[in-house]
Amino acid sequence: MDQQTEQDKLESIATPGVLDKYQNAGKIANVVLEKVITKLKPEADIASICAFGDSEINGELQKVYNKKGIEKGLAFPTTISVNQICGHYSPLKSESSQLAKGDVAKIELGVHIDGYIAIAAHTVVVGEDQVEGQKADVILAAYESVQALFRSIKPGVTNTALTKIIQQIADDHKVSPLEGVLSHEVKRHFIDGNKVIINRETQEQRVDEEEIQVNDVFVLDVYITTGDGKTKESDVRTTVYKRALDRQYQLKTKHGRAFMQEVYDKYPSLCFSLRAFEDEITAKLAVQECAKHELLNPYPVLISPNSFVAQFTITVAVLANSTLQVSGLKLDETKFKPAHDLNDPALKELLKLPMDKESQKKRQLEQKQKA
């Protein structure tokens, strides 16, 4: 999939069958995410769990949409990032690390069916049923933020208004939204569409104001840290990449060409991990050559120094009269005792709103009658 076709541009969740593909991808993402969470135990090997997640996605995909010509696969490889590591940690087997009791672990993964993408991420504390203090604050702030965005995103709402909600919730919990994070609109085969919601606005980092529209599909991606919100690149190897669709170059080495051919065949437009390649050494060499000629877009491993980082990600579809959650898991908030509670009365009421389709339609009808 070298370029977005005219058909891709025209197709939306209003096109018959498209929303079903998003929803089925979302169901698989949720099923696998729940399975991966059960593996997060002290001394468990992260690379092995990531490989398990990817394998489970492929296994679940074999059960659906087996009509010829429908591509299916990972939209984002399984990553498990702990504590100050913000995301994208999907290590090679030879460079893996183990989980420890008390780690704040963020699991992210993504599925696509026929190019229609569902991403989900969840945060847990390894080996602890009850979570208190800073860890509880940062996790609840991230979860409440993504839930508030879900309840607020609708036609006519601006992306900048949604960013303010994240900041308000983080402020109440005395934590910080992470800088440099964007929630992207997704389109067929495209994980990073042009319309975005920035996680935190600063003088240096801001986006153009845009309105949410009917039939938009967004991956709402919220990161919160106990640190100051700034990130820096770690010295951990980057393993997650996406093909640069606008770049072409004939590589000189045999292993480089073989590597890129496998990328074209298996991951033509979406993200992958070097873990997926059988020969680690060849993959490491090939990716250096590809990076030199800008054939791949890297997803580096960033850290928020000396902090705990929490992440929750859900995929939503914006309909005319309601917003549908396509992927993402619920958090049992009764297991968390934060040092600082959410105080804003309007946000507390917002988070109580039921989000089934009928309740949303009823609220919208009441608002129209008032107007």
Coordinates of C-alpha atoms in Angstrom, one line a residue:
M1 CA 0.0 0.0 0.0
D2 CA 2.3 2.8 -1.3
Q3 CA -0.2 5.6 -1.3
Q4 CA -3.7 6.2 0.0
T5 CA -6.0 5.4 -3.0
E6 CA -9.0 7.6 -3.9
Q7 CA -11.2 4.8 -2.7
D8 CA -9.5 4.8 0.7
K9 CA -10.1 8.6 1.0
L10 CA -13.8 8.2 0.2
E11 CA -14.5 5.2 2.4
S12 CA -15.6 6.0 6.0
I13 CA -17.5 4.3 8.7
A14 CA -20.6 5.3 6.8
T15 CA -19.5 2.9 4.0
P16 CA -21.3 -0.5 4.5
G17 CA -19.1 -3.0 6.3
V18 CA -16.4 -0.6 7.4
L19 CA -17.5 0.0 11.0
D20 CA -17.9 -3.8 11.4
K21 CA -14.2 -4.2 10.4
Y22 CA -13.1 -1.6 12.9
Q23 CA -15.3 -3.2 15.6
N24 CA -13.9 -6.7 14.9
A25 CA -10.3 -5.4 15.0
G26 CA -11.2 -3.8 18.3
K27 CA -12.7 -6.9 19.8
I28 CA -9.5 -8.8 18.9
A29 CA -7.3 -6.1 20.4
N30 CA -9.3 -6.2 23.7
V31 CA -9.2 -10.0 23.9
V32 CA -5.5 -10.2 23.3
L33 CA -4.8 -7.2 25.7
E34 CA -6.6 -9.1 28.5
K35 CA -4.6 -12.2 27.8
V36 CA -1.3 -10.2 27.8
I37 CA -2.2 -8.6 31.2
T38 CA -2.5 -12.1 32.8
K39 CA 1.2 -12.7 31.8
L40 CA 2.5 -9.6 33.7
K41 CA 4.0 -11.1 36.8
P42 CA 7.3 -10.5 38.7
E43 CA 10.3 -12.0 36.9
A44 CA 8.3 -12.5 33.6
D45 CA 10.3 -11.9 30.4
I46 CA 9.1 -8.8 28.5
A47 CA 10.2 -10.0 25.0
S48 CA 8.5 -13.3 25.5
I49 CA 5.2 -11.6 26.5
C50 CA 5.4 -9.2 23.5
A51 CA 5.9 -12.2 21.2
F52 CA 3.0 -13.9 22.8
G53 CA 0.8 -10.9 22.2
D54 CA 1.7 -10.7 18.5
S55 CA 1.1 -14.4 18.1
E56 CA -2.3 -14.2 19.8
I57 CA -3.3 -11.4 17.5
N58 CA -2.4 -13.4 14.4
G59 CA -4.2 -16.5 15.8
E60 CA -7.4 -14.5 16.5
L61 CA -7.3 -12.9 13.0
Q62 CA -7.3 -16.4 11.4
K63 CA -10.8 -16.9 12.7
V64 CA -12.3 -13.9 10.9
Y65 CA -12.6 -12.3 7.4
N66 CA -11.1 -15.2 5.5
K67 CA -12.3 -13.9 2.2
K68 CA -9.6 -13.7 -0.5
G69 CA -8.1 -10.2 -0.8
I70 CA -8.7 -9.0 2.7
E71 CA -5.4 -8.1 4.5
K72 CA -5.2 -8.7 8.2
G73 CA -2.4 -8.3 10.7
L74 CA -0.7 -6.2 13.4
A75 CA -1.4 -2.4 13.2
F76 CA 1.0 -2.0 16.1
P77 CA 3.3 -4.6 17.7
T78 CA 2.8 -5.6 21.4
T79 CA 4.9 -3.3 23.5
I80 CA 5.4 -3.3 27.3
S81 CA 6.9 -0.2 28.8
V82 CA 7.6 0.1 32.5
N83 CA 7.9 3.0 35.0
Q84 CA 9.8 5.9 33.4
I85 CA 9.8 4.3 29.9
C86 CA 7.0 6.1 28.0
G87 CA 6.3 3.6 25.3
H88 CA 7.5 1.5 22.3
Y89 CA 9.5 -0.9 24.4
S90 CA 9.4 -4.2 22.4
P91 CA 12.8 -5.6 22.9
L92 CA 14.7 -8.3 20.9
K93 CA 14.9 -11.6 22.7
S94 CA 18.7 -11.1 23.3
E95 CA 18.2 -7.6 24.8
S96 CA 15.1 -8.3 26.9
S97 CA 14.5 -7.5 30.6
Q98 CA 12.2 -8.8 33.3
L99 CA 9.3 -7.4 35.1
A100 CA 9.5 -6.6 38.8
K101 CA 6.8 -6.4 41.6
G102 CA 5.5 -2.8 41.7
D103 CA 6.4 -1.9 38.0
V104 CA 4.0 0.4 36.4
A105 CA 3.6 -1.5 33.1
K106 CA 1.9 0.0 30.0
I107 CA 0.8 -2.5 27.4
E108 CA 0.0 -1.3 23.9
L109 CA -1.0 -3.2 20.8
G110 CA -2.9 -2.8 17.5
V111 CA -4.9 -4.8 15.0
H112 CA -6.1 -4.1 11.5
I113 CA -8.7 -5.8 9.3
D114 CA -8.6 -4.8 5.7
G115 CA -6.5 -1.7 6.7
Y116 CA -9.1 -0.6 9.4
I117 CA -7.2 0.0 12.6
A118 CA -7.9 -0.5 16.3
I119 CA -5.3 0.4 18.9
A120 CA -5.6 -0.2 22.7
A121 CA -3.3 0.4 25.7
H122 CA -3.8 -0.3 29.4
T123 CA -1.7 0.3 32.5
V124 CA -1.3 -2.1 35.4
V125 CA 0.9 -2.4 38.5
V126 CA 2.8 -5.7 38.4
G127 CA 2.0 -8.0 41.4
E128 CA -0.1 -5.5 43.3
D129 CA -3.9 -5.7 43.8
Q130 CA -4.2 -2.4 45.7
V131 CA -2.4 0.7 44.4
E132 CA -1.9 3.9 46.5
G133 CA -0.2 7.3 46.3
Q134 CA 1.6 8.6 43.2
K135 CA 1.1 5.5 41.2
A136 CA -2.6 5.6 41.9
D137 CA -2.8 9.3 40.9
V138 CA -0.9 8.9 37.6
I139 CA -2.9 5.8 36.6
L140 CA -6.3 7.3 37.5
A141 CA -5.4 10.6 35.8
A142 CA -4.6 8.8 32.6
Y143 CA -7.7 6.6 32.7
E144 CA -10.1 9.4 33.7
S145 CA -8.7 11.6 30.9
V146 CA -9.3 9.0 28.2
Q147 CA -12.8 8.4 29.6
A148 CA -13.5 12.1 29.7
L149 CA -12.3 12.5 26.1
F150 CA -14.6 9.6 25.0
R151 CA -17.5 11.4 26.6
S152 CA -16.6 14.7 25.1
I153 CA -15.5 13.9 21.5
K154 CA -18.4 14.6 19.1
P155 CA -19.1 16.6 16.0
G156 CA -18.3 20.3 16.4
V157 CA -16.1 19.9 19.4
T158 CA -12.5 21.3 18.9
N159 CA -9.3 19.3 19.4
T160 CA -8.0 22.2 21.6
A161 CA -11.0 21.8 24.0
L162 CA -10.2 18.1 24.4
T163 CA -6.6 18.9 25.2
K164 CA -7.7 21.2 28.1
I165 CA -9.7 18.4 29.7
I166 CA -6.5 16.3 30.0
Q167 CA -4.7 19.2 31.7
Q168 CA -7.5 19.8 34.1
I169 CA -7.6 16.2 35.3
A170 CA -3.8 16.0 35.6
D171 CA -3.8 19.2 37.6
D172 CA -6.3 17.8 40.1
H173 CA -4.2 14.7 40.6
K174 CA -1.0 16.7 40.9
V175 CA 0.6 15.0 37.9
S176 CA 1.5 16.1 34.3
P177 CA 0.4 15.3 30.8
L178 CA 3.4 14.1 28.8
E179 CA 4.7 16.4 26.1
G180 CA 5.0 15.4 22.4
V181 CA 2.1 12.9 22.3
L182 CA -0.6 13.1 19.7
S183 CA -3.9 11.3 19.4
H184 CA -4.4 10.7 15.7
E185 CA -7.4 10.3 13.4
V186 CA -7.0 7.0 11.7
K187 CA -7.9 6.1 8.1
R188 CA -7.7 3.0 6.1
H189 CA -4.0 1.8 6.2
F190 CA -3.0 5.1 7.9
I191 CA -2.3 5.0 11.7
D192 CA -1.3 8.7 11.8
G193 CA -3.9 10.8 10.0
N194 CA -3.6 14.6 9.8
K195 CA -6.2 15.6 12.3
V196 CA -4.8 15.3 15.8
I197 CA -5.4 16.1 19.5
I198 CA -2.2 17.1 21.4
N199 CA -1.8 15.5 24.8
R200 CA -0.2 18.7 26.2
E201 CA 0.0 22.1 24.7
T202 CA 3.1 24.3 25.4
Q203 CA 4.6 27.4 23.8
E204 CA 6.8 25.2 21.6
Q205 CA 4.3 22.4 20.9
R206 CA 0.8 23.2 19.7
V207 CA -1.5 22.2 16.8
D208 CA -4.0 24.0 14.6
E209 CA -7.5 24.1 16.0
E210 CA -9.8 21.7 14.1
E211 CA -13.4 20.5 14.7
I212 CA -14.3 16.9 15.2
Q213 CA -16.6 15.7 12.4
V214 CA -19.1 12.9 11.8
N215 CA -17.5 9.6 10.8
D216 CA -14.1 10.5 12.3
V217 CA -12.3 7.6 13.8
F218 CA -9.7 8.5 16.5
V219 CA -7.1 6.7 18.5
L220 CA -7.4 8.6 21.9
D221 CA -3.9 8.1 23.3
V222 CA -3.3 9.7 26.8
Y223 CA 0.0 9.6 28.6
I224 CA 0.4 11.1 32.1
T225 CA 3.6 11.3 34.2
T226 CA 4.6 12.0 37.8
G227 CA 7.5 13.9 36.3
D228 CA 7.5 17.4 34.7
G229 CA 6.1 16.2 31.4
K230 CA 9.3 16.4 29.4
T231 CA 10.8 13.4 27.7
K232 CA 14.2 12.4 26.3
E233 CA 15.3 9.6 24.1
S234 CA 16.7 6.6 26.0
D235 CA 19.7 4.5 25.1
V236 CA 17.5 1.5 24.5
R237 CA 17.5 0.1 21.0
T238 CA 14.6 1.3 18.8
T239 CA 12.8 -1.8 17.5
V240 CA 9.4 -0.5 16.3
Y241 CA 9.3 1.0 12.8
K242 CA 6.8 1.8 10.0
R243 CA 7.7 2.0 6.4
A244 CA 8.1 5.5 5.0
L245 CA 5.5 5.4 2.3
D246 CA 6.8 8.4 0.4
R247 CA 10.4 7.0 0.1
Q248 CA 11.9 4.7 -2.5
Y249 CA 15.6 3.6 -2.7
Q250 CA 17.3 0.5 -4.1
L251 CA 19.4 -0.8 -1.2
K252 CA 22.9 -2.0 -2.0
T253 CA 23.3 -5.0 0.3
K254 CA 21.6 -8.4 -0.2
H255 CA 20.4 -8.6 3.4
G256 CA 19.0 -5.0 3.2
R257 CA 17.0 -5.8 0.1
A258 CA 15.7 -9.1 1.6
F259 CA 14.7 -7.3 4.8
M260 CA 12.8 -4.6 3.0
Q261 CA 11.1 -7.1 0.8
E262 CA 9.8 -8.8 3.9
V263 CA 8.6 -5.4 5.2
Y264 CA 6.8 -4.8 1.9
D265 CA 5.2 -8.2 2.0
K266 CA 4.1 -8.3 5.7
Y267 CA 4.0 -4.7 6.9
P268 CA 3.3 -2.6 3.8
S269 CA 1.8 0.4 5.6
L270 CA 1.6 -0.2 9.4
C271 CA 4.0 -0.8 12.3
F272 CA 6.2 -3.7 13.1
S273 CA 8.9 -4.8 15.6
L274 CA 12.3 -6.2 14.7
R275 CA 11.3 -9.1 17.0
A276 CA 9.3 -10.4 14.1
F277 CA 12.4 -11.2 12.1
E278 CA 14.0 -14.6 12.6
D279 CA 17.6 -13.5 12.3
E280 CA 18.2 -10.8 14.9
I281 CA 21.7 -9.9 13.7
T282 CA 20.7 -9.5 10.0
A283 CA 17.6 -7.5 11.1
K284 CA 19.8 -5.1 13.1
L285 CA 22.2 -4.6 10.2
A286 CA 19.5 -4.2 7.7
V287 CA 17.5 -1.6 9.7
Q288 CA 20.7 0.6 10.0
E289 CA 21.0 0.6 6.2
C290 CA 17.2 1.3 5.8
A291 CA 17.4 4.1 8.4
K292 CA 20.4 5.7 6.6
H293 CA 18.2 6.1 3.5
E294 CA 15.1 7.1 5.4
L295 CA 13.1 4.1 4.3
L296 CA 11.7 3.5 7.8
N297 CA 10.1 5.8 10.3
P298 CA 11.4 4.9 13.8
Y299 CA 9.3 4.8 17.0
P300 CA 12.1 5.5 19.6
V301 CA 11.9 4.5 23.2
L302 CA 11.4 7.7 25.2
I303 CA 11.7 8.2 29.0
S304 CA 10.2 10.7 31.4
P305 CA 13.2 10.7 33.8
N306 CA 12.8 9.5 37.4
S307 CA 9.0 9.2 37.1
F308 CA 6.1 6.8 36.7
V309 CA 4.3 7.0 33.4
A310 CA 0.7 5.7 32.8
Q311 CA -1.0 5.3 29.4
F312 CA -4.6 4.5 28.3
T313 CA -5.5 4.2 24.7
I314 CA -8.9 3.6 23.1
T315 CA -10.2 3.8 19.6
V316 CA -13.5 5.6 19.0
A317 CA -15.8 6.1 16.1
V318 CA -17.7 9.4 16.0
L319 CA -21.3 9.0 14.7
A320 CA -23.9 11.6 14.1
N321 CA -25.8 10.9 17.4
S322 CA -23.3 8.9 19.5
T323 CA -19.6 8.0 19.9
L324 CA -18.8 4.3 19.8
Q325 CA -15.8 2.8 21.7
V326 CA -14.1 0.4 19.3
S327 CA -11.3 -0.8 21.6
G328 CA -9.9 -0.3 25.1
L329 CA -10.5 -2.0 28.5
K330 CA -12.2 -0.8 31.6
L331 CA -10.2 -0.1 34.8
D332 CA -11.3 -1.3 38.2
E333 CA -11.0 2.1 39.9
T334 CA -11.9 0.6 43.3
K335 CA -8.3 -0.8 43.5
F336 CA -6.8 2.6 43.5
K337 CA -6.4 5.1 46.4
P338 CA -4.9 8.3 45.1
A339 CA -3.3 11.0 47.2
H340 CA -5.2 13.6 45.3
D341 CA -8.8 13.2 44.0
L342 CA -10.5 14.7 41.0
N343 CA -12.1 17.9 42.3
D344 CA -13.7 19.5 39.2
P345 CA -17.5 19.1 39.6
A346 CA -18.3 19.3 35.9
L347 CA -15.7 16.6 35.1
K348 CA -16.9 14.4 37.9
E349 CA -20.4 14.6 36.4
L350 CA -19.1 14.0 32.9
L351 CA -17.4 10.8 34.0
K352 CA -20.6 9.4 35.5
L353 CA -22.4 9.6 32.1
P354 CA -23.4 6.2 30.7
M355 CA -22.1 5.7 27.2
D356 CA -24.4 3.1 25.8
K357 CA -25.9 4.2 22.4
E358 CA -29.5 4.8 23.8
S359 CA -28.3 7.0 26.7
Q360 CA -26.2 9.1 24.3
K361 CA -29.1 9.6 21.9
K362 CA -31.4 10.5 24.8
R363 CA -29.0 13.2 26.1
Q364 CA -28.6 14.6 22.6
L365 CA -32.4 14.8 22.2
E366 CA -32.7 16.6 25.6
Q367 CA -30.0 19.1 24.6
K368 CA -31.8 19.8 21.3
Q369 CA -35.1 20.4 23.1
K370 CA -33.4 22.8 25.5
A371 CA -31.9 24.7 22.7

